[in-house]
Every structure is written in structure tokens, then in C-alpha cells.
Coordinates of C-alpha atoms in Angstrom, one line a residue:
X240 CA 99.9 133.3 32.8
X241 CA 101.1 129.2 33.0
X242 CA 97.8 127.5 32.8
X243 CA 97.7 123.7 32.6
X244 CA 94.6 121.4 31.2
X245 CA 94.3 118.3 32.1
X246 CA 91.9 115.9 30.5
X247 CA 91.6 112.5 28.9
X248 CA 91.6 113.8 25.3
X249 CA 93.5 115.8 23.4
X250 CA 93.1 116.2 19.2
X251 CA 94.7 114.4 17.6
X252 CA 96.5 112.0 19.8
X253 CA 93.3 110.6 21.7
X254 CA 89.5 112.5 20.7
X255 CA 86.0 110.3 21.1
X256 CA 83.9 113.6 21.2
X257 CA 84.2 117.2 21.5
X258 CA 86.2 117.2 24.5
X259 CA 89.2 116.2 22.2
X260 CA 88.7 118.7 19.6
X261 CA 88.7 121.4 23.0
X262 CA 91.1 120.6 24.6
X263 CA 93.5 120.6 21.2
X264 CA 92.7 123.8 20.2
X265 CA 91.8 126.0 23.0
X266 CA 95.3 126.0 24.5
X267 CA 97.0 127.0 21.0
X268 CA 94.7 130.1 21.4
X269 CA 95.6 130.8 24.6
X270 CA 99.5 130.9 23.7
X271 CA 98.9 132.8 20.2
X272 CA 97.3 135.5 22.8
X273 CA 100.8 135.7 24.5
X274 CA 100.0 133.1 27.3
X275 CA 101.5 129.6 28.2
X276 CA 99.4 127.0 28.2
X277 CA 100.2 123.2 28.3
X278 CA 97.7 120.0 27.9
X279 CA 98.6 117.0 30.3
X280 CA 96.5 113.6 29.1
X281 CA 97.4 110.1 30.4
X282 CA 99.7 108.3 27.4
X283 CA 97.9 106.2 25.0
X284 CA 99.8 103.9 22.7
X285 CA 98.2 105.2 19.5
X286 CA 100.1 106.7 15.8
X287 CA 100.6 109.9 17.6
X288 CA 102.7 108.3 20.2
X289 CA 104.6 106.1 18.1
X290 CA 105.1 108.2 15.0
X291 CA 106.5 111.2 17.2
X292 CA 109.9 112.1 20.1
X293 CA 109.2 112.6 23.6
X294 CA 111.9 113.4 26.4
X295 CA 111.4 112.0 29.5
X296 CA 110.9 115.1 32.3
X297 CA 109.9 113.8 35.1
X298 CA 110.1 110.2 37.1
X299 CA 108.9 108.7 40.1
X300 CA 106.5 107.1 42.1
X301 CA 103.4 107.5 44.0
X302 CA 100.8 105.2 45.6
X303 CA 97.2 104.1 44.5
X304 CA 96.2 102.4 48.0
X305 CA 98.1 99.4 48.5
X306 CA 99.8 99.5 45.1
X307 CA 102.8 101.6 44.2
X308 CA 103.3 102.6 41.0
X309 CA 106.4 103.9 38.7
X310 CA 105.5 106.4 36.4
X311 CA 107.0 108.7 34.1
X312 CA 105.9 112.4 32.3
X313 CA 106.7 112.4 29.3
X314 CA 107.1 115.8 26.5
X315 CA 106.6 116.4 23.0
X316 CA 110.2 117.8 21.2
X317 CA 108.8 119.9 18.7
X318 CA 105.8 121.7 20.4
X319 CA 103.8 120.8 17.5
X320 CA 100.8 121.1 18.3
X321 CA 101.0 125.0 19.0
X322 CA 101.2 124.0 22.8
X323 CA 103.7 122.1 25.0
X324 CA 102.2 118.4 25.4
X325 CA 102.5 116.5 28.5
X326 CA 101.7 112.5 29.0
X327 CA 101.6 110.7 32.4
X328 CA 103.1 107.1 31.3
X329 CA 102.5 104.5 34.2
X330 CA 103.7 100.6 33.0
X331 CA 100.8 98.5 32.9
X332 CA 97.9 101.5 33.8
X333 CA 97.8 104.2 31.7
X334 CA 99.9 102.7 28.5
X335 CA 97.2 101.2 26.5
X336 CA 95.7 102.1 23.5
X337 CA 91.8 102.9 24.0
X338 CA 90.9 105.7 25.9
X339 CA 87.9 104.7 28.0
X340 CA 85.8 101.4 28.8
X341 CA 88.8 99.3 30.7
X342 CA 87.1 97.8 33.5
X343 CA 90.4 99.5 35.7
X344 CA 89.2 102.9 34.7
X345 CA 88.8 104.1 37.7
X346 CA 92.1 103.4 38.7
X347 CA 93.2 104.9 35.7
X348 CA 92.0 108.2 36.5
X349 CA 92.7 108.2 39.6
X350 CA 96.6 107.8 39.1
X351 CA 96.5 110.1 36.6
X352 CA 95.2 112.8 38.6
X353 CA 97.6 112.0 41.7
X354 CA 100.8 111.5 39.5
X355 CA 99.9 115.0 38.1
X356 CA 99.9 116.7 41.6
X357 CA 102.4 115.0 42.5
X358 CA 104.3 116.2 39.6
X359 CA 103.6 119.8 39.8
X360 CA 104.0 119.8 43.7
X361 CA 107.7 117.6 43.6
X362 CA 108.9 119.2 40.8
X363 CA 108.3 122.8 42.4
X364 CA 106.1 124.2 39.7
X365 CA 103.1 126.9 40.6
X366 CA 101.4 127.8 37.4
X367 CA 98.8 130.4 37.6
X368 CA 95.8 128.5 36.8
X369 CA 95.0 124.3 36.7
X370 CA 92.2 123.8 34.3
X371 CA 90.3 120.4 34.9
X372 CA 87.9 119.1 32.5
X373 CA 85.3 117.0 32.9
X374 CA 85.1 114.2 35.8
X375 CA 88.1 111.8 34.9
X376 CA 90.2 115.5 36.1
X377 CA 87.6 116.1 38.7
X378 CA 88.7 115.7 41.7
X379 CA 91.8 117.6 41.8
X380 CA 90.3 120.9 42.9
X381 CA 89.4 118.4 45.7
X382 CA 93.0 117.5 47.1
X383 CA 94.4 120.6 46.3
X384 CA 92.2 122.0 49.1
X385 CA 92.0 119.2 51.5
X386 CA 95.3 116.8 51.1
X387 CA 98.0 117.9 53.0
X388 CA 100.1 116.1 50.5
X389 CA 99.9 119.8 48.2
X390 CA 99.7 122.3 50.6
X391 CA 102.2 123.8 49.1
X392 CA 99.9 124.3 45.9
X393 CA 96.7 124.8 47.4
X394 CA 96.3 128.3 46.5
X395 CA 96.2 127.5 42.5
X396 CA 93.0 128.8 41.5
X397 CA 91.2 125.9 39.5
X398 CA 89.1 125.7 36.7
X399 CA 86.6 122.8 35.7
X400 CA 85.0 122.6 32.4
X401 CA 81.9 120.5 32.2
X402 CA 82.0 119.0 28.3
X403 CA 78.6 116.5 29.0
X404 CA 77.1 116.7 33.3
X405 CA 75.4 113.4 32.3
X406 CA 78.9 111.1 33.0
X407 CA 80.1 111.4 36.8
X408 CA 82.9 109.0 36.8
X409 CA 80.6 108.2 40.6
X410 CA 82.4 105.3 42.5
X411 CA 82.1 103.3 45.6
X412 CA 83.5 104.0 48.9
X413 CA 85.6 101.3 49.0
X414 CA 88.0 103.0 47.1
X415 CA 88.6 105.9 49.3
X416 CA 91.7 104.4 50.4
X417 CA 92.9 104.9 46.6
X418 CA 93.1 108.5 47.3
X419 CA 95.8 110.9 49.1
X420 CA 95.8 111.1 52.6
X421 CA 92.4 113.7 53.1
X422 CA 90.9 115.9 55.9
X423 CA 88.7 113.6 57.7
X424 CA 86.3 116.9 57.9
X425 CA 85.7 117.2 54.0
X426 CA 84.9 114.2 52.9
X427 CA 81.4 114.5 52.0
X428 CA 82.7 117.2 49.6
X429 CA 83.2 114.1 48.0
X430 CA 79.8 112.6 48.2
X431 CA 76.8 112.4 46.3
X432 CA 73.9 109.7 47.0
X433 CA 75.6 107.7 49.2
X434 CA 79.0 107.5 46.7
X435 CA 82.2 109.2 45.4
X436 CA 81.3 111.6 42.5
X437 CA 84.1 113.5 40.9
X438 CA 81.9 115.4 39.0
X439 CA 80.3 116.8 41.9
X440 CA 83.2 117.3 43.7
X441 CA 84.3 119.7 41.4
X442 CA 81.4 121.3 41.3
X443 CA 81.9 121.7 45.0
X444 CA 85.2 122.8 45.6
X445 CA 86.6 124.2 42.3
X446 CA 87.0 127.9 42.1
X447 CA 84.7 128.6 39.1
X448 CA 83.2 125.6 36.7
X449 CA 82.4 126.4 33.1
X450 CA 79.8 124.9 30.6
X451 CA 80.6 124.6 27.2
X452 CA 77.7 127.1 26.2
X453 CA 75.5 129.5 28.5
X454 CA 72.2 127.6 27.5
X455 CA 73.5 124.3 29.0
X456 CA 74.5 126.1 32.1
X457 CA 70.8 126.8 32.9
X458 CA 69.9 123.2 31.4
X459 CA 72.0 121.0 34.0
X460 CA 69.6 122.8 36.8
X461 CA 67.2 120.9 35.0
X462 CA 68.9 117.7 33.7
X463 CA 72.5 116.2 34.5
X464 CA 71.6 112.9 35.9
X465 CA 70.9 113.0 39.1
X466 CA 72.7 116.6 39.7
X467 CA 70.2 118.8 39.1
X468 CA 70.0 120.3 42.7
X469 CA 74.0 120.4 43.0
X470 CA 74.2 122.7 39.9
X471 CA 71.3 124.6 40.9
X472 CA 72.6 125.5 44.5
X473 CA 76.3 126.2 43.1
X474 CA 74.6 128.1 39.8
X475 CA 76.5 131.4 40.8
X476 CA 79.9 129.4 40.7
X477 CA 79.1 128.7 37.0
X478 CA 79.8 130.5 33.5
X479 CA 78.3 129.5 29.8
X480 CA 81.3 129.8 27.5
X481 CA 80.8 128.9 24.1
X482 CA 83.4 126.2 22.4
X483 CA 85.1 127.9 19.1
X484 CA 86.7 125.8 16.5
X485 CA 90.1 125.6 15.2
X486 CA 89.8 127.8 12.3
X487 CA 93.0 126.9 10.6
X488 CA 91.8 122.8 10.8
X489 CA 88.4 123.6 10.2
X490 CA 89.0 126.0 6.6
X491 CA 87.5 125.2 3.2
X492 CA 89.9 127.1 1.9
X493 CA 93.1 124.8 2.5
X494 CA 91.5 121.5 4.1
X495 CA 93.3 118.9 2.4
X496 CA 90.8 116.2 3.1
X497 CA 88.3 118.0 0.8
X498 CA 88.0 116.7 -2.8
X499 CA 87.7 120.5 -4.2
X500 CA 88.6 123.7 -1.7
X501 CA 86.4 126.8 -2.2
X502 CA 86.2 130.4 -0.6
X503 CA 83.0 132.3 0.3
X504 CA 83.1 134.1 -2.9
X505 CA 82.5 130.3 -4.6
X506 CA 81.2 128.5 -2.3
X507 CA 77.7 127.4 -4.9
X508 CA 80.6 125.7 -7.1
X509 CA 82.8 124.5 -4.7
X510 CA 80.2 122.8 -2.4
X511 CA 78.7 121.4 -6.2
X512 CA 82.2 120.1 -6.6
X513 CA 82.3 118.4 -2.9
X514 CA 79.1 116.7 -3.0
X515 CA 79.7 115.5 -6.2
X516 CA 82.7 113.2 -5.3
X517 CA 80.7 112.5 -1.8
X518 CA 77.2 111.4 -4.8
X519 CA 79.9 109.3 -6.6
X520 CA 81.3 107.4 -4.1
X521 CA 78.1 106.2 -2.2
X522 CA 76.2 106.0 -5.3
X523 CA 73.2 108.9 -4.7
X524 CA 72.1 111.8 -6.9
X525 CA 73.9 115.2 -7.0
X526 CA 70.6 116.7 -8.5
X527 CA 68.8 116.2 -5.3
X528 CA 69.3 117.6 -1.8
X529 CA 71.7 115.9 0.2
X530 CA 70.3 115.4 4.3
X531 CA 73.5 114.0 6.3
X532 CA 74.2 112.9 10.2
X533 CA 78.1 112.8 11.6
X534 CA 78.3 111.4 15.1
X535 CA 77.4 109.0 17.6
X536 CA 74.0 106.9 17.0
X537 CA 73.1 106.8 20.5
X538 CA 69.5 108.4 21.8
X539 CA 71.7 111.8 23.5
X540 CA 72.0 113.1 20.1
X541 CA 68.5 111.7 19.2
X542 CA 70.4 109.0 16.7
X543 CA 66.8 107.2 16.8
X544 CA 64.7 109.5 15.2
X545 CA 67.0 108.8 12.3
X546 CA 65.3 105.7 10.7
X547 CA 61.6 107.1 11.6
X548 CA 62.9 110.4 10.0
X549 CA 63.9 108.6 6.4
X550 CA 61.3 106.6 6.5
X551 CA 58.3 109.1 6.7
X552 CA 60.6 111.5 4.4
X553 CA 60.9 108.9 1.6
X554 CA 57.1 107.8 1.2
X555 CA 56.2 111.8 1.5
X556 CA 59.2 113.0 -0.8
X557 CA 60.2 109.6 -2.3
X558 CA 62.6 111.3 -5.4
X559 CA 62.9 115.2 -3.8
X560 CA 66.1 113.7 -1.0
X561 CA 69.2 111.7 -0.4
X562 CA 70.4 110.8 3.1
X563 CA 74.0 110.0 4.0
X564 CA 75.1 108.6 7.4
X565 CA 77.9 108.4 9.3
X566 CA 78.3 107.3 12.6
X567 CA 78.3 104.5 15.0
X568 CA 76.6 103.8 18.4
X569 CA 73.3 101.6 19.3
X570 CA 73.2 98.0 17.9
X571 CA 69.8 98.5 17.5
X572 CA 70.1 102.2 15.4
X573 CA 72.9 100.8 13.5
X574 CA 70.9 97.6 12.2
X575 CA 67.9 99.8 11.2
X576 CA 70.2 102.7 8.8
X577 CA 71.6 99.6 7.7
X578 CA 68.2 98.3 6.3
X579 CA 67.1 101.3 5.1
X580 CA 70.1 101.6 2.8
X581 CA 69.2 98.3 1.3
X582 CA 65.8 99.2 0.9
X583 CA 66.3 102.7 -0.8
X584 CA 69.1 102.1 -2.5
X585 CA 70.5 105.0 -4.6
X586 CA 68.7 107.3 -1.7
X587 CA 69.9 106.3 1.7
X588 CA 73.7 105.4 2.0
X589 CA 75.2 104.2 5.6
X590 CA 78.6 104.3 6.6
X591 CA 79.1 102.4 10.0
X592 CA 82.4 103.6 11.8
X593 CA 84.4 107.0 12.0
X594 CA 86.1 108.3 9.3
X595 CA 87.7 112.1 9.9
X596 CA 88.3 112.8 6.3
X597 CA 85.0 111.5 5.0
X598 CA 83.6 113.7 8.0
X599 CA 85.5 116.9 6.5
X600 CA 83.9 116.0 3.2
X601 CA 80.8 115.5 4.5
X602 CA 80.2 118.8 6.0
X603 CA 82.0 120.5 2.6
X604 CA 79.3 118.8 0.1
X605 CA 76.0 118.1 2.5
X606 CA 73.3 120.5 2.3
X607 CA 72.0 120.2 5.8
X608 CA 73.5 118.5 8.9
X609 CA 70.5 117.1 10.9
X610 CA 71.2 117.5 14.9
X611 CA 68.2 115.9 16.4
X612 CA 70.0 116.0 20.0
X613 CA 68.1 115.2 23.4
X614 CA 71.6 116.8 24.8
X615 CA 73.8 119.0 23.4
X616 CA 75.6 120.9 25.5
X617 CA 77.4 122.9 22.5
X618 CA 78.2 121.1 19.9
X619 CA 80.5 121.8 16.9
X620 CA 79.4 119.9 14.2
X621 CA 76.9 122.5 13.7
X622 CA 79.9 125.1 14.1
X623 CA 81.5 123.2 11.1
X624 CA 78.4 122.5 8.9
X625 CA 78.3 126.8 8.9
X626 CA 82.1 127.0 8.3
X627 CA 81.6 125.0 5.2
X628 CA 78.0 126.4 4.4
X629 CA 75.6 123.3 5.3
X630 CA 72.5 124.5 7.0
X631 CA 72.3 123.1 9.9
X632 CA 69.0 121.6 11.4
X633 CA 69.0 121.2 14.9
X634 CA 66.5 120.5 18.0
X635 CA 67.0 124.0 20.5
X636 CA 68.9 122.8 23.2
X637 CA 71.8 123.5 24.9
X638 CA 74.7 124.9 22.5
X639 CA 72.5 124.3 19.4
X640 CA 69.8 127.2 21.0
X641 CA 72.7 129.3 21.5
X642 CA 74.6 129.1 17.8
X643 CA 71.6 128.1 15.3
X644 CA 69.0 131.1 14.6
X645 CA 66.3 129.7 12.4
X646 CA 66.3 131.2 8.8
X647 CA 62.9 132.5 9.4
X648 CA 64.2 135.2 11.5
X649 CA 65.5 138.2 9.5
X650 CA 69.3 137.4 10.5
X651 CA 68.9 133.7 10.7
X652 CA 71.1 130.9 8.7
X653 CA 69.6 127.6 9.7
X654 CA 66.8 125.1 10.2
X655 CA 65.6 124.9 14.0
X656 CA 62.4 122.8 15.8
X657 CA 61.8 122.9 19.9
X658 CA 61.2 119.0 20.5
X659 CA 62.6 115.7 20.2
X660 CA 59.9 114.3 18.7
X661 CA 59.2 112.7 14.9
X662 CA 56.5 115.1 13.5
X663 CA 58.6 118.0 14.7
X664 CA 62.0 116.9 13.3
X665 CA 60.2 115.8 9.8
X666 CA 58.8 119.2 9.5
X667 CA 62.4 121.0 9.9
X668 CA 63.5 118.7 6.9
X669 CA 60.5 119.5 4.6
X670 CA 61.4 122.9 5.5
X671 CA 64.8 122.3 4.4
X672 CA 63.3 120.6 0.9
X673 CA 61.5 123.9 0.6
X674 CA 64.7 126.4 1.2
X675 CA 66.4 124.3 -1.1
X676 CA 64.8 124.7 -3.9
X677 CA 64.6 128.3 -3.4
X678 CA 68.5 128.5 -4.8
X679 CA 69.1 132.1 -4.6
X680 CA 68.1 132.1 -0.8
X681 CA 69.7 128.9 -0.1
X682 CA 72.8 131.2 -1.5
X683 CA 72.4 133.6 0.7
X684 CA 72.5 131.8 3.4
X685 CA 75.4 129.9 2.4
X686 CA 77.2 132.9 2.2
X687 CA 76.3 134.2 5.3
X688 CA 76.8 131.1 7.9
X689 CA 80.6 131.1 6.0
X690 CA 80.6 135.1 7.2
X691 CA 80.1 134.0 10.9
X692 CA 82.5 134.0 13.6
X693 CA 82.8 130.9 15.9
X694 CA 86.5 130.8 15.9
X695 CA 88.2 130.3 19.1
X696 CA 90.0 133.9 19.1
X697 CA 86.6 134.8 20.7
X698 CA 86.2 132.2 23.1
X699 CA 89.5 132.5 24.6
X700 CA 89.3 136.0 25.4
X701 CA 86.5 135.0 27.6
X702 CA 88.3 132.2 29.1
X703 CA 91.6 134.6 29.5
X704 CA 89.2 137.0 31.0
X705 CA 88.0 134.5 33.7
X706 CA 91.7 133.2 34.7
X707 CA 92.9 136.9 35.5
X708 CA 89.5 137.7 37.8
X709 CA 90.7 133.9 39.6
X710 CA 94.4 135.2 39.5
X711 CA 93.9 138.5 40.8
X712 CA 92.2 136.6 43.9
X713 CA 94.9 134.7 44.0
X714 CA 97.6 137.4 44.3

């Protein structure tokens, strides 16, 4: 089968969250299983782009209401990313170098989803399967069915992945002349509230929508910011795929960003050996257990239970625990881990930013990875904490539920608490202070979260298994 992505990240030319890390290494998989799959992103002037040779495959130019616009589709020589790699260039719209918060980004999307249609439909292309992802993709299943611009395409099952149902990409009415000529009949297949809401329109018109794990499937019926009844009247559409992780990026074994690589069978030493260098350089204790946090500080990934957490842990446990941050987000979060490291100096370090290699490090010579998350809808910095042996200790929700089974249970491997709430999420850590100083259990555990199997050989079989039931309709 030809199936083509499309989002607005791809790892490692343009990645803020998970959707990045996806949408780089489910395709791979898809092609190592004997498959073509391609990526298509909007171009970003960024190192990737600069540093690498593109050939120029397709020109021309297509309209955005009253504005025309030149663009170009750009490919990657070498296939070096294990998939062919397309970018939509268009002068002065989708050229820059951040990927979101342009105060054009509607626009942005917008084009990038018309010049791709328009590229696939001019160029004479029919690939078995389109595979949207999240809203700034979501309203192709949309004109493919009601623009009589693709007619020719219309019958390409599509695919849309939901990566986080809390961001819409929602916009007024007054930009309905930005779009291609519709059917007058359908366009409240476009509505919701009163507005233009990609994200529902998918959910709408797409042949089958995916969520990024089966818990958050059932979880958007309940919470997805304003769609709750949409995904509760279309549930039957949907199907909980878990994400997998690039197990040849994601491998202590041969990571090159580690300070000290380690197999299972030494995994005690080799994480000693990690956290050591990690201890060093932000001046904490190796002796103790080390808590850590890699992401965004924002409340979705409950970011600010963090200071409340250290506090309460430090005057309880005040020489038992170390905490190491990375992340940025809030103003508010950031300025609070920021005093606590000045006020527990040697126990609390901070590191304000986003680092990959420190991450990779992070996750080789932590502990525990704390994952206090309001919303999750998968998640894979759990999935890399138990590649590289950290226990991770999350709040049940969404992907976390569905990967994390509390060491308490006879087959369990981490630390796991029901609410989003301080008393709740400082009890998972004592229980972590406890486990850890139980060091042949800690051991075993170690061993056996490094056994598991979250790569995305699994997860694309499922996927591959979903595009031939929607290509079998489509024959």
C-alpha cells in the first residue's frame, strides 16, 4: 500500500510533543513491513532543512481566497529518514522557522492542506490510504468528499489520528472563502458551535479516526473541550491504538547521547554510571534516589503539582530524595522550580528549556519519571523511562492507564495513583522512597520494564491492519 501522513511535525526536522516523535517513526515501520509510506509537513527553515538536499518535485499554484500563492514540494535525496520526506514550501507562508504560534496560522494550515490536494490530484497520484493527523490536517477528509476540485480522489479512504482532542484549530466563518469551492449542502460538516472546527470535521467525515491509546478513546466522550458529544455520537468510527517508540533511537544499548550504555543484563551498573554524570553536573547526591520530570510545565500534564510535590517531600523526607527538572511551560510554574532550587540546593536542580540529549540522559540515570498528567492521551516518556529502566509514576489516565501496571500487582513495573491531587501524588513518591530502598526488588523491576515490548513493530501491525479493512472498501 502508498499511504501518505500529513501533519505539522515530523522527528527530527520539526517535533514540540509526541506528534513529532509519531509521525517520524511510524512510517519507517510501515515501509520496513514492506509498505510505502511517505510524511508530507509544511517546510520549516530549521538545521534539518539547511544542513540537507532536496529536489524540487512539484510546482505551482493555488488560491487561499483572494490571494494566490506559488508554492513548491519539495523531497529529501537520500530517504534518510527510513521514509520518503515531502515539504510544501510556499514564499512568505509556510517558510519560517517556528512551527506554531504565528498569528497567520490559520492560513498556514489551510494552504498546506489545499497545496497537498492539489498536489496529489494535479500530479495524478492515488495512493491507497491519506493519513491526517490532528486538526492542522483535519479538514482534508472534508474536501475530498465535498470539493468538486478532487473528485477525482474522492474515493481515498482517509485516516485521522487524534494526538491531543483538546486543540481544534476552530475558526470563524469569515474565512470560509479561504477554502476550495464546497457543496453548499455540507457545510455544517464543517461546524461546531456556531464555527469552523477542523477537528470535528474530521471526526465527521473521515473514514475511521484513531486515538493514540484505547483508554483516551473512551476519555474524549468525557473530556475534549467542548467535543465530548461529537466523539460520543461517532464512538463506533473510532479505534485506541497505542503509540510505540522508535526502538533503534530509543536503545540504551547504542544511544550516543548517554554518558555510559548498558544492556539489561547490567542495567544496576549502567544506570549507577548514568546518574552519576547526571549527580555531577547539577550538583545532587548519587547515594540518594533521584525523582525527575521531562516535559512541558503546563497544568495538562499536572506541571503544578510539581512545586507542592517537593515541597511537602523535602520537610517529610528532607535527606532520603533529589529532584531534577526539565522542562518549560507556565511563567508562574517555571518561577516556583526555580525558587525551590535556590532554596534546596544540593536537592532540587531546575533546568528551564529543552535539551534532547540531557532528556536521553535523564531517563538513562533517573530512578522514577513522575507523570502527574490531568491529560495524557498516551504518552511516551513513560514508554522511554521503562526502555531505560526508570519506574515510572504516573496519574491513571488516558495512555498512562493503558502502559503503567502498578508494582503492587503481581506483573506490575511501576508507581501508579487515580487523582490529580497533592496527597495522592505525594503518596506515589513515598511509595517510590520505599521500593527504592528495597534494592533487589527495585532490580527486578528494572529488569523487567527493560523486557517489555512497546516498540512500534507492534503498533503498526495494527495500523497496517486497519488500512487493508479501509482498502478493501475501497476496492
Amino acid at each position: 500500500m502508498k499511504i501518505f501522513h500529513l501533519s505539522a511535525e515530523c522527528y527530527p526536522i520539526a517535533k514540540v510533543g509526541g506528534l513529532g516523535d509519531v509521525v517520524g517513526a511510524l512510517p519507517k515501520y510501515l515501509n520496513q513491513a514492506g509498505h510505502q509510506a511517505s510524511v508530507v509537513i509544511p517546510y520549516y527553515d530549521r538545521k534539518f532543512t539547511r544542513e540537507n538536499e532536496f529536489d524540487i518535485v512539484f510546482e505551482a499554484s493555488s488560491r487561499l481566497g483572494d490571494r494566490r500563492y506559488d508554492w513548491q514540494v519539495l523531497k529529501e535525496k537520500t530517504d534518510k529518514l527510513g521514509f520518503e520526506l515531502f515539504l510544501i514550501k510556499v514564499p512568505g507562508l509556510l517558510d519560517r522557522e517556528n512551527v506554531y504560534s504565528y498569528p497567520d496560522e490559520t492560513e498556514q494550515f489551510l494552504f498546506f492542506q489545499i497545496a497537498f490536494l492539489d498536489w496529489i490530484n494535479w500530479s495524478q497520484q492515488m495512493p491507497d490510504i491519506i493519513h491526517c493527523h490532528d486538526h492542522h490536517s483535519g479538514l482534508v477528509p472534508f474536501l475530498l468528499q465535498h470539493s468538486a476540485l478532487y473528485r477525482r480522489i474522492h474515493t481515498i479512504p482517509t485516516v485521522f489520528t487524534i494526538h491531543n482532542g483538546q486543540y481544534h484549530g476552530a475558526f470563524g466563518y469569515d474565512k470560509l472563502h479561504y477554502l476550495p469551492e464546497v457543496d453548499p449542502n455540507f457545510v455544517g460538516l464543517l461546524d461546531w458551535r456556531g464555527g469552523i472546527n477542523p477537528l470535528a470535521s474530521a471526526v465527521k467525515t473521515v473514514w475511521k479516526y484513531t486515538t493514540v491509546s484505547p483508554s483516551y478513546l473512551h476519555e474524549l466522550t468525557i473530556q475534549s473541550n467542548g467535543l465530548e458529544y461529537l466523539f460520543w455520537l461517532e464512538r463506533a468510527k473510532g479505534l485506541g491504538i497505542i503509540n510505540g517508540i522508535d526502538t533503534q533511537v530509543w536503545d540504551p544499548a547504542t544511544d550516543p547521547m548517554l554518558s555510559t550504555n548498558y544492556t539489561v543484563k547490567k542495567v544496576n551498573a549502567g544506570k549507577l554510571a548514568n546518574k552519576k554524570a547526571l549527580c555531577d553536573r547539577f550538583n545532587l547526591s548519587v547515594d540518594k534516589p533521584l525523582f525527575t520530570f521531562i516535559g512541558r510545565l503546563v497544568g495538562e500534564k499536572g506541571a503544578d503539582l510539581l512545586p507542592g510535590i517537593i515541597r511537602r517531600i523535602l520537610d517529610e523526607h528532607p535527606d532520603e530524595i533529589n529532584f531534577l527538572i526539565l522542562g518549560s511551560g507556565e511563567a508562574d510554574v517555571e518561577m516556583d522550580l526555580t525558587g525551590l532550587k535556590d532554596q534546596f540546593a544540593g536537592k532540587v536542580n531546575v533546568f528551564i528549556g529543552y535539551d534532547e540529549g540531557l532528556a536521553h540522559q535523564i531517563y538513562a540515570g533517573a530512578d522514577f519519571l513522575l507523570m502527574p498528567s490531568r491529560v495524557e492521551p498516551c504518552g511516551l516518556n513513560q514508554l522511554y523511562a521503562l526502555r531505560y529502566g526508570t519506574v515510572p509514576i504516573v496519574r491513571s489516565t488516558g495512555g498512562l492507564k493503558d502502559t503503567v501496571i502498578d508494582f503492587g500487582n503481581d506483573d506490575g513495573y511501576g508507581i501508579t495513583f487515580n487523582n490529580n491531587v497533592l496527597d495522592e501524588a505525594c503518596h506515589a513518591v513515598w511509595r517510590g522512597i520505599q521500593l527504592y530502598q528495597n534494592t533487589e526488588h527495585l532490580q527486578l523491576l528494572r529488569k523487567r520494564m527493560m523486557a517489555l515490548d512497546f516498540s512500534w513493530d507492534k503498533s503498526a501491525k495494527e495500523y497496517i491492519n486497519l488500512y487493508e479493512s479501509l482498502n478493501t472498501k475501497h476496492i
